Short mmCIF file of C-alpha atoms and ligand atoms in Angstrom, two decimals:
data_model
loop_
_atom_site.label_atom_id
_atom_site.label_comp_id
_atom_site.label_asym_id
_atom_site.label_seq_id
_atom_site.Cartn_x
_atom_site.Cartn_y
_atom_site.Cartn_z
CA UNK A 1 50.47 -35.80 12.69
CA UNK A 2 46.96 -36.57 13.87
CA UNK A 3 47.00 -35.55 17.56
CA UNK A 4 44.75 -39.01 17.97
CA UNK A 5 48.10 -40.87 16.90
CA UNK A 6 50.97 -38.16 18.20
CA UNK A 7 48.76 -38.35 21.65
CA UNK A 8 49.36 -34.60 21.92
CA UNK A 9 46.66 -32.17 21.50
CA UNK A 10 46.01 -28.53 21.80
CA UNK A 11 43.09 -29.01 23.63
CA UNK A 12 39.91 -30.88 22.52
CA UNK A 13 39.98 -32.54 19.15
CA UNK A 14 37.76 -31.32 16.01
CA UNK A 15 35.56 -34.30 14.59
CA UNK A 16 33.95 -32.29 11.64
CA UNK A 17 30.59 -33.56 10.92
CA UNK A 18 30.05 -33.78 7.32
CA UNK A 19 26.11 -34.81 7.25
CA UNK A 20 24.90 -31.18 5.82
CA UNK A 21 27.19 -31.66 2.77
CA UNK A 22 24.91 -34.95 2.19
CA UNK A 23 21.89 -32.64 2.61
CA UNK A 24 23.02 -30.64 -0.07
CA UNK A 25 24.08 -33.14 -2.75
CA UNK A 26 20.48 -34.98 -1.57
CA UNK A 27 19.10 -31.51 -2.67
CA UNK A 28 19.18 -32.26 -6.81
CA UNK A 29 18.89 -36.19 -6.38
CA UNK A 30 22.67 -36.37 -7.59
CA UNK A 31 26.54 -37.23 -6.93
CA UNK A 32 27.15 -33.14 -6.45
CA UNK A 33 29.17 -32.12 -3.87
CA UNK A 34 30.32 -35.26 -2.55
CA UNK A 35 30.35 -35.83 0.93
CA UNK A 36 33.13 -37.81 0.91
CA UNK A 37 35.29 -35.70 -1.18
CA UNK A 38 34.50 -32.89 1.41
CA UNK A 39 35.65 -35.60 4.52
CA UNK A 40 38.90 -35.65 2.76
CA UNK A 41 39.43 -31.90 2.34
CA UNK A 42 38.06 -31.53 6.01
CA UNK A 43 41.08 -33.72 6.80
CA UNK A 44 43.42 -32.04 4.86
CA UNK A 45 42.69 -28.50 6.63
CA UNK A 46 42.94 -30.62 9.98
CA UNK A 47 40.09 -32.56 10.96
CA UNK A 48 41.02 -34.94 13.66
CA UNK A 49 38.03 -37.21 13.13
CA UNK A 50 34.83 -37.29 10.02
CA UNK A 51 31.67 -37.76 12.03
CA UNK A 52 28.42 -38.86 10.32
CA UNK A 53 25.04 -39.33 11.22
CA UNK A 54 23.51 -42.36 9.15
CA UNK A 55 19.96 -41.43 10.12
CA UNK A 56 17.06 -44.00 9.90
CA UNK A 57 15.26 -41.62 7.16
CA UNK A 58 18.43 -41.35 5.63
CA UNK A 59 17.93 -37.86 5.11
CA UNK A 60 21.73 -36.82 4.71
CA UNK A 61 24.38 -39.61 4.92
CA UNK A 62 23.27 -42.76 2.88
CA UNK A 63 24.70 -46.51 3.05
CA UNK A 64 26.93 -46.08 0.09
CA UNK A 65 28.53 -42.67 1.42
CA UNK A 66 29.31 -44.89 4.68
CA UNK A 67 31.13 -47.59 2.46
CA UNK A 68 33.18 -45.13 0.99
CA UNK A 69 33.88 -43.03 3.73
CA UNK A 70 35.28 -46.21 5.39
CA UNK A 71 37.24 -47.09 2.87
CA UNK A 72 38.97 -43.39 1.69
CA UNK A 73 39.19 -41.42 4.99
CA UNK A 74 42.10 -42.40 7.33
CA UNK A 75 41.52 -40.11 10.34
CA UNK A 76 39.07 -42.07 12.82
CA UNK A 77 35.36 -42.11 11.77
CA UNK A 78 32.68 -41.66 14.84
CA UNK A 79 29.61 -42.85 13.12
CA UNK A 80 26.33 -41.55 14.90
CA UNK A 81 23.38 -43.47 15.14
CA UNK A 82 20.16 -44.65 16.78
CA UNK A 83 20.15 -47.46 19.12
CA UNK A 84 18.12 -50.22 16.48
CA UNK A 85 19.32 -53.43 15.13
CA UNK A 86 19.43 -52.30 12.16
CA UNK A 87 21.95 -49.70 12.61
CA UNK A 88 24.28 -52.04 15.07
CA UNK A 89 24.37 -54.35 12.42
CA UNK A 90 25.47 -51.74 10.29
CA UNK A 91 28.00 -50.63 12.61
CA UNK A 92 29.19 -54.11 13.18
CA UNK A 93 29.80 -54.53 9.05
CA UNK A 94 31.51 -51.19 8.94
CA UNK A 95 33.75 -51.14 12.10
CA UNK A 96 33.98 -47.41 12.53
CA UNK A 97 36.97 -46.69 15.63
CA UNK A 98 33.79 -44.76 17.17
CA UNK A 99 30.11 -44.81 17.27
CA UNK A 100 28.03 -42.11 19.07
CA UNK A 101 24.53 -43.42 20.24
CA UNK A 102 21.74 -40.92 19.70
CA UNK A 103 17.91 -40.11 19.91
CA UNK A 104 16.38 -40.30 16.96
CA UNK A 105 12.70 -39.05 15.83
CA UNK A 106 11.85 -38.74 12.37
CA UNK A 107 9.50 -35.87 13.13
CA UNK A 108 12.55 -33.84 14.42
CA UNK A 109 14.36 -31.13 11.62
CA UNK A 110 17.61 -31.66 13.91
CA UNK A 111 18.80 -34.33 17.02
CA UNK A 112 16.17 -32.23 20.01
CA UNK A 113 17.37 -34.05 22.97
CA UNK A 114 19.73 -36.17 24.46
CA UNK A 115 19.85 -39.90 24.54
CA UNK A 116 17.45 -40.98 27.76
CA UNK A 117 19.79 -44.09 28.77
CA UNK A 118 18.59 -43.89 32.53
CA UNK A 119 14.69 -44.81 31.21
CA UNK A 120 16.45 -47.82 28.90
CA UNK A 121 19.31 -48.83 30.76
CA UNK A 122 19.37 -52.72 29.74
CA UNK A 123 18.64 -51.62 25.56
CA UNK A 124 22.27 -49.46 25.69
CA UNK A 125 23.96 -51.73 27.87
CA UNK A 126 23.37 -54.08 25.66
CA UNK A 127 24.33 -51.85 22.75
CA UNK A 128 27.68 -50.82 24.64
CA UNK A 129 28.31 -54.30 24.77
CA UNK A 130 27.93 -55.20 21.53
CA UNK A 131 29.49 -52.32 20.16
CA UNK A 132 32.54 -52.91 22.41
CA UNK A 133 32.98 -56.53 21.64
CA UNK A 134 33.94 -55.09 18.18
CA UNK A 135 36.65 -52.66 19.34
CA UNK A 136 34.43 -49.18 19.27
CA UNK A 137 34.65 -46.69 21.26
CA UNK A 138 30.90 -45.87 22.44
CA UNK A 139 29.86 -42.38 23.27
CA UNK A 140 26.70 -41.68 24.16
CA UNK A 141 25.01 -38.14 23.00
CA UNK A 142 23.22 -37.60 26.49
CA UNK A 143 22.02 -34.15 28.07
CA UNK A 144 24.41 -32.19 31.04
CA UNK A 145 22.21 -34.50 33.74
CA UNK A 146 23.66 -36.34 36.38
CA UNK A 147 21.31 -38.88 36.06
CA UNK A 148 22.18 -39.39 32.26
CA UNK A 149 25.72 -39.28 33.03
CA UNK A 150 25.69 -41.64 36.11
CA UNK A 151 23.20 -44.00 33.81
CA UNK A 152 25.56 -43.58 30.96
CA UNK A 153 28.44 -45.06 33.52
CA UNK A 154 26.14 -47.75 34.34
CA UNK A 155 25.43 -48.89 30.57
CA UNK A 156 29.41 -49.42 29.92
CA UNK A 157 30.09 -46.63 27.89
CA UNK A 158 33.17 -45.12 28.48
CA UNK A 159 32.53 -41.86 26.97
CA UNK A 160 30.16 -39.56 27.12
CA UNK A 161 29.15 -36.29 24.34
CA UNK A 162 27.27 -33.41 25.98
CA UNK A 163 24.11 -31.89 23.84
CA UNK A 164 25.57 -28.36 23.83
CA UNK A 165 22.12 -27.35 21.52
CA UNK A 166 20.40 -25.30 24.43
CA UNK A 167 23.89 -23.21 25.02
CA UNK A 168 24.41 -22.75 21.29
CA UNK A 169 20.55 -21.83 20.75
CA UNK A 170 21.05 -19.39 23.61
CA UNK A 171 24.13 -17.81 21.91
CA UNK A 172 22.58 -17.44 18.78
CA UNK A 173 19.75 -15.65 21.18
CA UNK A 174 21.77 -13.35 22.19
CA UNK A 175 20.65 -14.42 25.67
CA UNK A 176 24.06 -14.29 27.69
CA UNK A 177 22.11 -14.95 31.11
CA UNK A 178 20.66 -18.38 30.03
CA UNK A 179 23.99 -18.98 27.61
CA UNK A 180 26.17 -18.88 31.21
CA UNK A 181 23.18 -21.10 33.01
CA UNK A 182 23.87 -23.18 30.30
CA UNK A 183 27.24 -23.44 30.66
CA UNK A 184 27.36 -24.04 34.08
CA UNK A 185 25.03 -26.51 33.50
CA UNK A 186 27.62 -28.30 31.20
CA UNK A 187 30.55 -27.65 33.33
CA UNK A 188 28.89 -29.72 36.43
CA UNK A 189 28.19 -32.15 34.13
CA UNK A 190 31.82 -32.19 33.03
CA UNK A 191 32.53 -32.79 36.17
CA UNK A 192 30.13 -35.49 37.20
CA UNK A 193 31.30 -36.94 34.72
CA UNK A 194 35.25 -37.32 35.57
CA UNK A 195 34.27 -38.24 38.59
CA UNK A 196 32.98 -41.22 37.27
CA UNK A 197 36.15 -41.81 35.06
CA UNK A 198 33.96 -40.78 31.78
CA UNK A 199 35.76 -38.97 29.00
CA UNK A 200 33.97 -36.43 28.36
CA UNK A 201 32.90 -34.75 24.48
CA UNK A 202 30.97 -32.15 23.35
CA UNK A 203 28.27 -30.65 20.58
CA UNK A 204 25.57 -29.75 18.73
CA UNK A 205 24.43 -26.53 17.16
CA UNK A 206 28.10 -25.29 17.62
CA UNK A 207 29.64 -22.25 16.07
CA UNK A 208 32.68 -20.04 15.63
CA UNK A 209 31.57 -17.44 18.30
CA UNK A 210 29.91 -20.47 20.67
CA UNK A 211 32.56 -23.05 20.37
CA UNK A 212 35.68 -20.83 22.24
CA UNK A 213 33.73 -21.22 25.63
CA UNK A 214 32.84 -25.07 25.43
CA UNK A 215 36.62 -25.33 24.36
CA UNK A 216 38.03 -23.33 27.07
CA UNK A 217 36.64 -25.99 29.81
CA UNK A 218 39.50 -27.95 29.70
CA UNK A 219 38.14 -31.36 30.60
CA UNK A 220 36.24 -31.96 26.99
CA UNK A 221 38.28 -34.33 24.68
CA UNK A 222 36.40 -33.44 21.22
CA UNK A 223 34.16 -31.33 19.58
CA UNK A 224 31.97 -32.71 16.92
CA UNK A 225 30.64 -29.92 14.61
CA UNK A 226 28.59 -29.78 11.40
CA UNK A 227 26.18 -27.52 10.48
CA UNK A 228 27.66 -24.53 11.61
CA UNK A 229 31.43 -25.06 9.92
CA UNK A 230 29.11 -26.39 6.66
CA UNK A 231 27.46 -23.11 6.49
CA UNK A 232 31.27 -21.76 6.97
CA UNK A 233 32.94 -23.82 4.29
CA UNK A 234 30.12 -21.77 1.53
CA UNK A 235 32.04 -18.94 2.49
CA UNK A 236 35.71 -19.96 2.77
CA UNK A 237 36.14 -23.42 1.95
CA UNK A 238 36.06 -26.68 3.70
CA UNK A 239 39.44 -26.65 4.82
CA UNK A 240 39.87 -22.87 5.56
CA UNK A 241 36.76 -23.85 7.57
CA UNK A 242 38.24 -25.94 9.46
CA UNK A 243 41.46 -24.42 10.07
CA UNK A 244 39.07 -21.48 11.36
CA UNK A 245 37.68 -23.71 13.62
CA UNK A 246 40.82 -25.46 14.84
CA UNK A 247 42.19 -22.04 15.58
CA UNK A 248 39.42 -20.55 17.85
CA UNK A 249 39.65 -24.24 19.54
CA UNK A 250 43.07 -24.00 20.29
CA UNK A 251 43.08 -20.38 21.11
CA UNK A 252 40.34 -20.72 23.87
CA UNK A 253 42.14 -23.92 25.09
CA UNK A 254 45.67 -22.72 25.76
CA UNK A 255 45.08 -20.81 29.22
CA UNK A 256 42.84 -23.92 30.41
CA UNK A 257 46.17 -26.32 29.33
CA UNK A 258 49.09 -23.79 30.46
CA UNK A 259 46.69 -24.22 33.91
CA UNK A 260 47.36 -28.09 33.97
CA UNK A 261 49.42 -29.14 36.34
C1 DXP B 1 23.82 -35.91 17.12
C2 DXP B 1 24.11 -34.59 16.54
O1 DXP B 1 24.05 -33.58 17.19
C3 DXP B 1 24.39 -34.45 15.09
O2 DXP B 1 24.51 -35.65 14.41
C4 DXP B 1 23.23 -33.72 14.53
O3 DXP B 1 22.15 -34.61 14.66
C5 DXP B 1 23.51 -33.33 13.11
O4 DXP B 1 22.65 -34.01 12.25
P1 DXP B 1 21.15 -33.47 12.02
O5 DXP B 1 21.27 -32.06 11.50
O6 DXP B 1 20.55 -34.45 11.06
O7 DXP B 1 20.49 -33.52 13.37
N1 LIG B 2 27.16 -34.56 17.67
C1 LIG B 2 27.22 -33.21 17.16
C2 LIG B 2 27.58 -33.23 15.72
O1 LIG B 2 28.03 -34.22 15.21
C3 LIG B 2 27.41 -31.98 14.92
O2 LIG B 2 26.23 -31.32 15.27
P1 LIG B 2 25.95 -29.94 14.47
O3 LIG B 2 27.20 -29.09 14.62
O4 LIG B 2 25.71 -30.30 13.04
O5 LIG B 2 24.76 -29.34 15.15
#
């Protein structure tokens, strides 16, 4: 049973991200391979939530793979997207469990930063608002700062979804000094963070080798990953993919849960 339903979870949930399977259907102009189709086998291998990024370029998920994704996929949907009218009244037509409020530039090949609520505190309060008047849970995609988390408190949000890019960049790197600044750097947010009563998730740029340590901090709820268990699926298949990734989750998780009081 879905550990969002059971209430019991081996440590922080999976939301598999399912834009890059958009990217490659966008490729040829066609129907081939369906995103959607691929949400559904992500669930059967064990995805706890399909998260999608409707950009405003629409470079990846389009409107019609949002309809259909709300009406075929029965694990929660977080539904990521800019903070623009156009996209809350999207949100407010489609009324996804979860929407995850991110920066958007169209210049960018990937989401850069995080979300700068503290320098438009009033716009995502008001956003929160809205999107909690219609019974979603609001994350916002912020960066490990204090400020960001304390502003995030402010704006209503209740949840929070650290940019893990610079730690998974520095993995890839091979850099292991700034990969541990980095994660330091998360874990005081983490902190900061429950402190203020936030529930804490966590990704971006996340992999099989650099998701274990994010996992293995105990106090993050869910992982949303994409690109990296995409690139995994060409190999072994969606939901082999994601059973990969549920197992290197749960492995790094257990000592961090047998710890619990
Ligand atoms: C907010 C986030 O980290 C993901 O949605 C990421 O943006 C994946 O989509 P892109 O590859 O289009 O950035
Ligand atoms: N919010 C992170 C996400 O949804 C997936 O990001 P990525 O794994 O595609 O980089």
């Amino acid at each position: 049973m879905n550990p969002l339903v059971s209430g019991v979870a081996p440590g922080p949930l999976l939301g598999v991200n399912i834009d890059h399977i958009a990217t490659l259907r966008n490729a040829r102009g066609g129907s081939f391979p369906d995103p959607v189709h691929a949400a559904q086998v992500a669930v059967d291998g064990g995805a706890d939530i399909i998260t999608f990024h409707l950009r405003e370029d629409r470079r990846h998920i389009r409107d019609a793979d949002v309809q259909r994704i709300k009406a075929d996929i029965r694990v929660p949907l977080n539904f990521e997207s800019a903070v623009t009218d156009e996209m809350l009244g999207i949100i407010e037509r489609i009324r996804p469990q979860m929407v995850c409020l991110v920066p958007e530039r169209r210049q960018e090949i990937t989401t850069e930063g995080g979300l700068d609520v503290a320098g438009q505190l009033e716009r995502v309060r008001n956003a929160c608002a809205r999107l909690g008047a219609i019974g979603c849970r609001v994350s916002l995609f912020i960066e490990a700062s204090p400020v960001q988390i304390e502003a995030s408190a402010r704006a209503g949000a209740p949840c929070v979804e650290l940019h893990t890019g610079a730690y998974a960049n520095a993995c890839e790197a091979g850099d292991d000094a700034l990969a541990q600044a980095e994660l330091r750097r998360l874990h005081a947010g983490i902190e900061v963070a429950r402190g203020l009563g936030l529930q804490t998730n966590a990704g971006h740029g996340l992999t099989l080798a650099s998701t274990p340590q994010i996992a293995a901090m105990g106090q993050v709820s869910e992982l949303h990953i994409g690109h990296a268990l995409v690139g995994h699926a060409l190999f072994v298949g969606m939901a082999q993919s994601v059973r990969d990734f549920k197992a290197v989750i749960a492995r790094a998780a257990a000592p961090a849960l047998t710890a619990r009081p």
